Structure formats: structure tokens, C-alpha cells
Coordinates of C-alpha atoms in Angstrom, one line a residue:
M1 CA 0.0 0.0 0.0
F2 CA 2.8 2.4 0.8
S3 CA 5.9 3.5 -1.1
V4 CA 8.4 4.9 1.4
V5 CA 10.9 7.4 0.0
I6 CA 14.2 8.0 1.9
P7 CA 16.5 10.6 0.3
L8 CA 20.1 9.8 1.2
Y9 CA 23.1 12.1 1.2
N10 CA 26.0 11.4 3.6
K11 CA 23.9 10.1 6.5
A12 CA 26.0 7.0 7.4
P13 CA 25.7 7.4 11.2
Y14 CA 21.9 7.5 11.0
V15 CA 20.5 5.7 8.0
T16 CA 20.6 2.2 9.4
K17 CA 18.2 3.2 12.2
A18 CA 15.9 5.0 9.8
V19 CA 15.6 2.0 7.4
Q20 CA 15.2 -0.5 10.3
S21 CA 12.3 1.6 11.6
V22 CA 10.6 1.2 8.2
L23 CA 11.3 -2.5 7.8
A24 CA 9.9 -3.1 11.3
Q25 CA 6.5 -1.5 10.5
T26 CA 3.5 -3.6 11.4
V27 CA 2.2 -2.9 7.9
R28 CA 4.2 -5.2 5.7
D29 CA 2.9 -4.2 2.3
V30 CA 5.5 -1.5 1.6
E31 CA 8.4 -0.8 -0.8
V32 CA 11.3 1.2 0.4
L33 CA 13.0 3.5 -2.1
I34 CA 16.4 4.7 -1.0
V35 CA 17.4 7.6 -3.4
N36 CA 21.1 7.9 -3.2
D37 CA 21.7 11.6 -4.0
G38 CA 25.4 11.2 -4.8
S39 CA 26.6 10.3 -1.3
T40 CA 30.4 10.4 -0.8
D41 CA 30.5 8.7 2.6
I42 CA 29.7 5.0 3.5
S43 CA 26.0 5.5 3.5
I44 CA 25.4 3.1 0.6
D45 CA 27.6 0.5 2.4
K46 CA 25.2 0.7 5.3
I47 CA 22.3 0.1 3.0
G48 CA 24.1 -2.9 1.5
E49 CA 23.9 -4.7 4.9
F50 CA 20.1 -5.1 4.5
T51 CA 18.8 -8.1 2.6
D52 CA 15.0 -7.3 2.7
N53 CA 13.7 -7.6 -0.9
R54 CA 11.3 -4.7 -0.2
L55 CA 14.2 -2.3 -0.4
R56 CA 15.4 -0.8 -3.6
I57 CA 18.3 1.7 -4.2
I58 CA 18.1 4.4 -6.8
H59 CA 21.3 6.2 -7.7
Q60 CA 21.5 9.8 -9.0
A61 CA 24.1 12.5 -9.2
N62 CA 23.8 15.0 -6.4
A63 CA 20.8 17.2 -7.2
G64 CA 19.5 18.1 -3.7
V65 CA 16.9 16.6 -1.4
S66 CA 13.8 17.8 -3.3
A67 CA 15.0 16.3 -6.6
A68 CA 15.8 13.0 -4.7
R69 CA 12.3 12.9 -3.2
N70 CA 10.7 13.7 -6.6
T71 CA 12.8 10.9 -8.2
G72 CA 11.5 8.5 -5.5
V73 CA 7.9 9.4 -6.2
Q74 CA 8.3 9.0 -9.9
Q75 CA 9.4 5.4 -9.3
A76 CA 6.9 4.6 -6.6
R77 CA 4.5 1.7 -7.3
F78 CA 1.8 2.4 -4.7
D79 CA -0.9 5.1 -4.5
Y80 CA 0.4 6.5 -1.2
V81 CA 3.9 7.8 -0.6
A82 CA 5.5 8.3 2.8
F83 CA 8.7 10.3 3.2
L84 CA 11.3 9.7 5.8
D85 CA 14.6 11.7 6.2
A86 CA 17.6 9.4 6.7
D87 CA 18.4 10.8 10.1
D88 CA 14.9 10.4 11.6
W89 CA 12.9 7.3 12.4
W90 CA 9.3 6.0 13.0
D91 CA 7.4 4.2 15.7
E92 CA 6.6 0.7 14.4
H93 CA 2.9 1.6 14.1
F94 CA 3.4 4.7 12.0
L95 CA 2.2 3.2 8.7
E96 CA -0.5 1.2 10.5
D97 CA -2.0 4.4 11.9
M98 CA -1.6 6.1 8.5
Q99 CA -3.5 3.3 6.9
T100 CA -6.3 3.6 9.5
L101 CA -6.4 7.4 8.9
I102 CA -6.7 7.0 5.2
G103 CA -9.5 4.5 5.6
Q104 CA -11.5 6.7 7.9
F105 CA -10.8 10.1 6.2
P106 CA -10.3 9.2 2.5
E107 CA -10.9 12.7 1.1
A108 CA -7.5 14.0 2.2
G109 CA -4.6 14.5 -0.1
L110 CA -2.1 14.8 2.8
Y111 CA -1.8 12.9 6.1
G112 CA 0.4 13.3 9.1
S113 CA 1.0 12.5 12.8
S114 CA 2.5 14.1 15.9
Y115 CA 6.1 13.3 16.8
Y116 CA 8.9 13.6 19.2
V117 CA 11.7 16.1 18.9
V118 CA 15.0 14.4 19.8
K119 CA 17.5 16.8 21.2
N120 CA 20.4 16.3 23.6
H121 CA 19.3 12.7 23.8
G122 CA 15.9 13.7 25.2
Y123 CA 12.5 13.3 23.7
T124 CA 10.1 16.3 23.7
P125 CA 6.5 15.8 22.4
A126 CA 5.7 18.2 19.7
Q127 CA 3.2 20.9 20.8
I128 CA 0.9 20.6 17.8
G129 CA -1.9 23.2 17.7
V130 CA -4.8 20.9 17.9
T131 CA -7.3 20.8 20.8
H132 CA -6.5 18.5 23.7
D133 CA -9.4 16.2 22.9
F134 CA -8.5 15.9 19.2
S135 CA -7.6 12.3 18.3
A136 CA -7.9 12.0 14.5
G137 CA -9.6 13.7 11.6
Y138 CA -9.4 16.5 9.1
I139 CA -7.5 19.6 10.3
D140 CA -7.2 23.2 9.2
Y141 CA -3.5 23.0 8.3
F142 CA -2.9 26.7 8.3
G143 CA -4.7 27.3 11.6
V144 CA -3.1 24.4 13.4
Y145 CA 0.4 25.4 12.3
A146 CA -0.2 29.1 13.2
R147 CA -1.5 28.2 16.7
T148 CA 1.8 27.0 18.1
F149 CA 4.3 27.3 15.1
W150 CA 5.4 23.7 15.7
V151 CA 5.3 22.1 12.3
P152 CA 2.4 19.7 12.1
I153 CA 3.8 17.9 9.1
N154 CA 7.3 17.5 7.6
C155 CA 9.1 15.0 5.5
S156 CA 9.5 12.5 8.2
F157 CA 5.9 12.1 9.4
V158 CA 3.8 12.5 6.3
V159 CA 2.0 10.4 3.7
V160 CA 0.9 12.0 0.4
K161 CA -1.5 10.7 -2.1
K162 CA 0.7 10.1 -5.2
S163 CA -1.8 11.5 -7.6
V164 CA -2.0 14.7 -5.6
F165 CA 1.8 15.0 -5.5
I166 CA 2.0 14.6 -9.2
E167 CA -0.8 17.1 -9.7
E168 CA 1.3 19.7 -7.8
N169 CA 4.5 18.7 -9.7
G170 CA 6.2 17.7 -6.4
F171 CA 8.8 19.7 -4.6
R172 CA 10.3 22.8 -6.2
V173 CA 13.9 21.8 -6.6
A174 CA 15.2 25.4 -6.5
L175 CA 14.1 25.7 -2.8
K176 CA 16.6 24.5 -0.2
F177 CA 14.8 25.8 2.9
G178 CA 11.1 25.3 3.3
E179 CA 10.6 23.2 0.2
D180 CA 8.2 20.9 2.1
L181 CA 6.2 23.9 3.5
D182 CA 5.7 25.2 0.0
L183 CA 4.3 21.8 -1.2
W184 CA 2.1 21.3 1.9
I185 CA 0.5 24.8 1.4
R186 CA -0.2 24.1 -2.2
I187 CA -1.8 20.8 -1.3
A188 CA -3.8 22.2 1.6
L189 CA -5.3 24.9 -0.5
K190 CA -6.9 22.3 -2.7
H191 CA -7.3 19.2 -0.6
K192 CA -8.3 18.2 2.9
V193 CA -5.5 17.3 5.4
G194 CA -5.8 14.2 7.6
Y195 CA -4.1 14.0 11.0
V196 CA -3.7 11.6 13.9
N197 CA -2.7 13.0 17.2
K198 CA -0.3 10.2 18.2
L199 CA 3.5 10.5 18.7
L200 CA 4.6 8.2 15.9
A201 CA 7.8 9.7 14.6
Y202 CA 11.1 11.0 15.9
S203 CA 12.6 14.2 14.5
N204 CA 16.3 14.0 15.2
Q205 CA 17.8 17.4 16.1
D206 CA 21.0 15.7 17.4
A207 CA 22.2 15.0 13.9
E208 CA 25.1 17.1 12.8
T209 CA 24.1 20.7 12.1
A210 CA 26.0 20.6 8.8
N211 CA 23.6 17.9 7.6
R212 CA 20.4 19.7 8.6
A213 CA 18.6 22.8 7.3
L214 CA 17.8 24.0 10.8
G215 CA 20.1 24.7 13.7
E216 CA 22.9 27.2 13.4
I217 CA 22.6 30.5 11.6
R218 CA 22.7 29.7 7.9
F219 CA 22.5 31.9 4.9
W220 CA 20.2 30.9 2.0
R221 CA 20.0 32.7 -1.3
K222 CA 16.7 34.3 -2.1
S223 CA 16.1 31.7 -4.8
E224 CA 16.6 28.9 -2.2
H225 CA 14.5 30.3 0.7
V226 CA 10.7 29.7 0.6
I227 CA 9.8 33.0 2.3
F228 CA 11.2 35.0 -0.6
N229 CA 9.2 32.9 -3.1
L230 CA 5.6 33.1 -2.0
D231 CA 4.3 35.8 -4.3
Y232 CA 2.1 33.2 -6.0
L233 CA 0.1 33.0 -2.8
A234 CA -0.8 36.7 -2.7
E235 CA -4.4 36.3 -3.8
H236 CA -5.0 33.3 -1.5
E237 CA -3.5 35.2 1.4
R238 CA -5.9 38.1 0.9
S239 CA -8.9 35.7 1.0
N240 CA -7.7 33.2 3.6
P241 CA -7.1 34.7 7.1
G242 CA -5.5 31.4 8.4
L243 CA -3.0 31.4 5.6
K244 CA -2.2 35.1 6.2
Q245 CA -1.7 34.5 9.9
L246 CA 0.6 31.5 9.2
L247 CA 2.7 33.3 6.5
D248 CA 3.1 36.5 8.6
G249 CA 4.3 34.4 11.6
L250 CA 6.8 32.5 9.4
R251 CA 8.0 35.7 7.9
V252 CA 9.0 37.3 11.2
R253 CA 10.5 34.1 12.5
S254 CA 12.6 33.1 9.5
L255 CA 13.9 36.6 8.5
T256 CA 15.4 37.5 11.9
D257 CA 19.0 36.7 10.9
Y258 CA 18.6 38.3 7.5
Y259 CA 17.3 41.5 9.1
L260 CA 20.0 41.7 11.8
N261 CA 22.9 40.8 9.5
G262 CA 21.8 43.1 6.7
W263 CA 21.3 40.4 4.2
Y264 CA 19.1 41.4 1.2
P265 CA 17.9 44.5 3.1
E266 CA 15.6 45.7 0.4
D267 CA 14.0 42.4 -0.2
V268 CA 13.6 41.7 3.5
Q269 CA 11.8 45.1 3.9
V270 CA 9.5 44.2 1.0
V271 CA 8.5 40.9 2.7
L272 CA 8.2 42.5 6.2
S273 CA 6.0 45.3 4.7
R274 CA 3.3 42.6 4.2
V275 CA 3.2 41.6 7.9
N276 CA 0.5 42.8 10.3
F277 CA 2.8 43.5 13.2
A278 CA -0.1 44.5 15.5
V279 CA -0.9 40.8 16.0
Q280 CA 2.7 39.5 16.2
P281 CA 4.2 38.4 19.6
P282 CA 6.2 41.1 21.5
L283 CA 9.5 39.5 20.7
Y284 CA 9.1 40.1 17.0
R285 CA 7.8 43.6 17.4
F286 CA 11.0 44.2 19.5
I287 CA 13.3 42.7 16.9
Y288 CA 11.9 44.6 14.0
Q289 CA 10.8 47.9 15.6
W290 CA 13.6 48.7 18.1
P291 CA 17.1 50.0 17.0
R292 CA 18.8 47.2 15.1
G293 CA 22.2 47.7 16.9
F294 CA 20.6 47.2 20.2
V295 CA 18.6 44.2 19.1
S296 CA 21.8 42.6 17.6
A297 CA 23.7 43.1 20.8
W298 CA 20.9 41.4 22.7
F299 CA 20.9 38.5 20.4
R300 CA 24.7 38.0 20.6
T301 CA 24.4 37.8 24.3
K302 CA 21.5 35.4 24.1
R303 CA 23.3 33.1 21.7
L304 CA 26.5 33.1 23.7
G305 CA 24.4 31.9 26.7
S306 CA 22.9 29.2 24.5
V307 CA 26.3 28.0 23.3
I308 CA 27.5 27.8 26.9
K309 CA 24.4 25.9 27.9
Q310 CA 24.7 23.4 25.1
A311 CA 28.4 22.8 25.9
V312 CA 27.5 22.2 29.6
I313 CA 24.8 19.7 28.6
R314 CA 27.2 17.9 26.2
E315 CA 29.9 17.6 28.9
Y316 CA 27.3 16.3 31.4
L317 CA 26.0 13.7 29.0
S318 CA 29.6 12.7 28.1
R319 CA 30.5 12.2 31.8
R320 CA 27.3 10.3 32.5
T321 CA 27.9 8.0 29.6
H322 CA 31.5 7.4 30.7
Q323 CA 30.3 6.6 34.3
L324 CA 27.7 4.2 33.0
T325 CA 30.2 2.3 30.9

């Protein structure tokens, strides 16, 4: 029933766990498509240790994660495609619950579940913006996301109807940051979104920062960053208050470093001019409306404190591990 697409680029320390979590699913009717996006480490050697005939490797020259996912979907045999990043993993019931969700709510084009954030070897339940009594059903993707700004769906806890994915031409390969958000918005504007409020996936924030889009300050060119490429949503934004609320919140959150570092100042101001600051949290009104030099100094102090805190945590965990062994 499910084609599982795992894009792979230099994830040797993690990919074994990701694949094992798929092969251990209680739903057995799956194919696993590993799209090797030109890895240069021993990731493929790790995949070679598996003998399960449901697993297939697709090789391509390095073209980026969006192109790798698109390639996987093109070769998928089943009507529903699940994505999993190679440094994340699933609970063994993830696909079983997705199968149940599809059966109960068949009109959706996109399905997801809640998840744990894995950081400093701890597991934090995602604070998804659904009501406390919500168990499963259709959700307002824009409203749910905007309520807490914890992503309700990303490429490690999602199932997409293949025909819907093809209808939307998949991921935009030029985008390197927010490419999944761009696709989910396009789908949610036309199709229902199904959701199960169970913690069925693990988003691994302990993976090396160099291999993740989020984490340290990172510069993305305008053509690569989704926030600079949303003009096509202007009409939808004017008529859909939920979408407007979500996009404004994402604008102020994702452009902080661009604003404080003076990156693309004119373009940043154009994007920020669309934001209704009256309804933004005090932090973002402070960032964008107080003198930039003062705000930059405040952020430098805050980030230094964060670096020190993370170093202390790493040292504590290292000592604890050493004592236990």
C-alpha cells in the first residue's frame, strides 16, 4: 500500500536506524526506495547490509533533497507515498495508523502524525496546535500550524497521495529551505489534510548541524528560501485569514537573521511590509521595531548563553555515559 521514499546524502551514522524503523513496521505491504543523491561517505555500504527484498536503491548524481524525493515518487509503485529523512525514524505503528487514517478520512490528499523532537538525547513531544481532545480527523493545516508554530507535518511524518503529489509537480527543486512547507501549502489549498494526534515519529535534532537545514545561523540565497518565493500566494493570502496568519508568523520568525545581518535588506523590507505587526508576539515587534544595533547586541548575548548551555549539557552527557560504561 505504501511506497516509502528516503533521500540519502551522507547520513552514514543514522540511515541504518531509519531503514530499520521502516522494515519493522506492522504494515508489511511496503516498498522502500532509497534515493542515493550522490553520497560520498559510506551510507550506501550501510544500506548494503540489508537483505530485505522490499528495499530498492536508486542512484542519481547529487541534485538536492527535493530532486531526490521527486525521483523516488516517480518510481513509486503504490498510491500513497510516505517520506522519511535518513536521520529520523518511525514508531513501528506509524504506517498502520496512517492506513487507518486513510480508511477513515479518504478525502484528504495529505496525512500526518504528531512526533517527538529528539535533542540532547531527550524526547520532547511536539506541541501541535490541535485541541487537547482531538484524536484524529481532518485539520485546518494553516490554523493548526499558526496556533503554536510547531510544524504539524514535515518530510519524516507524512503520507501524500501520489496523484496529488504529481498534480502539484512535487517539490520545487530550487528551494533548499522550506521546500516541504511550499508543497504542503499548495496541497492544503486544494485538498483536505488528515491528522492523527499520536506520537509516531522521531525528528532527530541531534544529527550534525551541517547535515540539517535548521540549527545554526545559515544563509540561504533568495532563490533557495521559501519566504522570498511566495508571491504566487498573494491572492490566497488576501482571502484566507488562516494562511495570512501563518505566513506572517513564518516571515517574522525566518527573517530575523537576514534582518539583523543586513542580508538582502531591500527584499527583506518588502517581505516585512506585508506583515501585520499588530498581532505579532512582543519578541518580534521588539526585533523589527527597536534600533537594530541594540537588538543585535541582545541576540549576541543570548546566543552566547545558548552556546555555553549546550556545551555544559554535552559535557554532562559525556561524563554520565562514561560513568555508566
